[in-house]
């Protein structure tokens, strides 16, 4: 994907790219860290249909929504030829006993045989987390294993 | 009532009045600058309620207002940004100068104000208001538009042109002889070059000197250094405003961001005083005789700015609607036109009617600019639809689409 980076003197930076249908989508990052989501108009590709101010948290949540299916789809694709192996996203919910504890503490692989291949947090993908990776509520684990093992992992994350 | 009490009451009334005017401006979505000018006209000599006692304070405060206006302008840019902006936009910048300075210069000559008057009025009609334009672009959600970098780089060029123009202007206004003037211009250009190079290479040291963890210490250091540099520049015949602008450029990175955040309210306060003082010093009775010329200039320079923006945006391969938007966005004139006129009037080297003309002109343009930026889309859209039929599209401008289909823009 060819992301175009355009400096906006006195304001910040615009980062956007063209879509297959000719429209543009991207963000304007202000100097003070504010982020606008921009979507170009269909009838006038120079102009913006929307210029939506997002807080850092909102931007992270949006990135998660947009990025997660792609990652999961990719993993599912890779594991398709292995019968009995599934990929699932498992959330660390608020109130989970592992909020604030590490991946090692959860001992997921030992207990269920499931591998945690990535953790998505605030729109960022943290691939191959090590046992000392500390969870916080809101994290999304990308886990690979048998359906049974994944079920057990979801329970562990919720109840310990 | 003792003198101090009277001064406090008058000053309080002025500031409170400005606050009310600013709120009014915000409600109808326009720049407060014209209202501040009108406020000044109202209370000034020949106005409805002349205020005499707060002259000494407001005079100094308005000087500080100019220093802060230019300091914050400089803080917006790093030297590197200025240079890349300059490289990208110098052609559009030159078109901008020629098209927009000429009407002012011609009118000044027609009115018999001589070459100095022409130089001043050329500056007044040339310089767009980056403050008004940045705000309007943000308000209208156009920061992500493709033509916006074009508009901004024209503004960057103008700001740099100001750094060259103001010292030349102050030298000329100083009434020095031709060679003396040349010398002053030479010195100021040399100083500017040195400062820009220093800012580019050693900007972080300048930042380090003024930087501080403590808010109070930081505020005092930034404000103090701005006044110091402005004063020294003024003593060296480079205008105080330019000194502050260059200091702003030299301060960069997070220091600049902090300084901007901290000084913004101060700038708004003192700049408001500056506009009021400019209005105070203009006799409202002097405006009607120059009103026709102000309207003529407003009409002509609106068209020339639109042409400038259109031309610059076309070079960046932007569609017709975008070109029209770029042009209309540049129309607003404001704070720096008044700064230029203010310098000229306080030096006493130009015709008294110039202040009246500049006031009337900026009143018109500060109102017209945001309005033009707003109405350009429907107007240009309507024009485009009317012209759409007979015109084979020679440019990459998109033809009007039927709703529901996306244009497949050629990659």
XYZ file of C-alpha atoms in Angstrom, chain A residues 3-83:
81
model
C 0.767 5.741 1.793
C 1.363 9.328 0.793
C 2.831 11.552 3.523
C 2.238 15.269 2.992
C 3.500 17.878 5.447
C 0.982 20.595 6.300
C 3.134 23.496 7.519
C 1.847 24.973 10.721
C -0.753 22.234 11.164
C 0.751 18.755 11.044
C 1.010 15.883 8.605
C -1.478 14.256 6.268
C -1.093 10.535 5.585
C -3.444 9.008 3.060
C -3.704 6.524 0.242
C -5.903 5.951 -2.778
C -8.502 3.218 -2.796
C -9.274 0.990 -5.750
C -12.390 3.063 -6.468
C -10.398 6.292 -6.750
C -11.269 7.720 -3.366
C -8.736 8.574 -0.720
C -8.736 7.661 2.938
C -6.261 8.583 5.645
C -5.562 10.722 8.653
C -4.415 14.249 9.430
C -2.145 14.176 12.469
C -2.073 17.564 14.170
C 1.063 18.770 15.884
C -0.534 18.471 19.288
C -1.303 14.798 18.607
C -4.950 15.164 17.636
C -5.992 12.889 14.786
C -8.605 13.535 12.092
C -9.944 10.671 10.024
C -10.360 11.877 6.440
C -12.414 10.327 3.665
C -12.533 11.925 0.231
C -15.726 12.666 -1.660
C -16.704 10.476 -4.550
C -17.601 13.258 -6.964
C -14.604 15.446 -6.055
C -11.567 13.392 -5.038
C -9.663 16.531 -3.950
C -12.187 17.329 -1.238
C -13.109 15.543 1.950
C -16.519 14.124 2.703
C -15.564 13.787 6.337
C -12.854 15.171 8.523
C -13.557 13.496 11.805
C -11.585 14.409 14.934
C -10.695 11.327 16.987
C -9.140 11.019 20.447
C -6.122 8.708 20.743
C -8.337 6.103 22.359
C -10.979 6.313 19.649
C -8.341 6.081 16.943
C -6.921 2.973 18.630
C -10.334 1.378 18.870
C -11.032 2.113 15.210
C -7.660 0.714 14.157
C -8.460 -2.437 16.127
C -11.793 -2.826 14.377
C -10.195 -2.349 11.001
C -7.010 -4.341 11.604
C -8.255 -7.340 13.568
C -10.327 -9.089 10.897
C -7.445 -8.845 8.460
C -5.000 -10.433 10.864
C -7.427 -13.177 11.851
C -8.374 -13.807 8.242
C -4.716 -14.159 7.376
C -4.093 -16.620 10.184
C -7.238 -18.583 9.384
C -6.076 -18.782 5.796
C -2.682 -20.090 6.892
C -4.183 -22.768 9.129
C -6.884 -23.840 6.744
C -5.025 -26.895 5.500
C -4.510 -28.174 9.033
C -7.734 -29.896 10.071
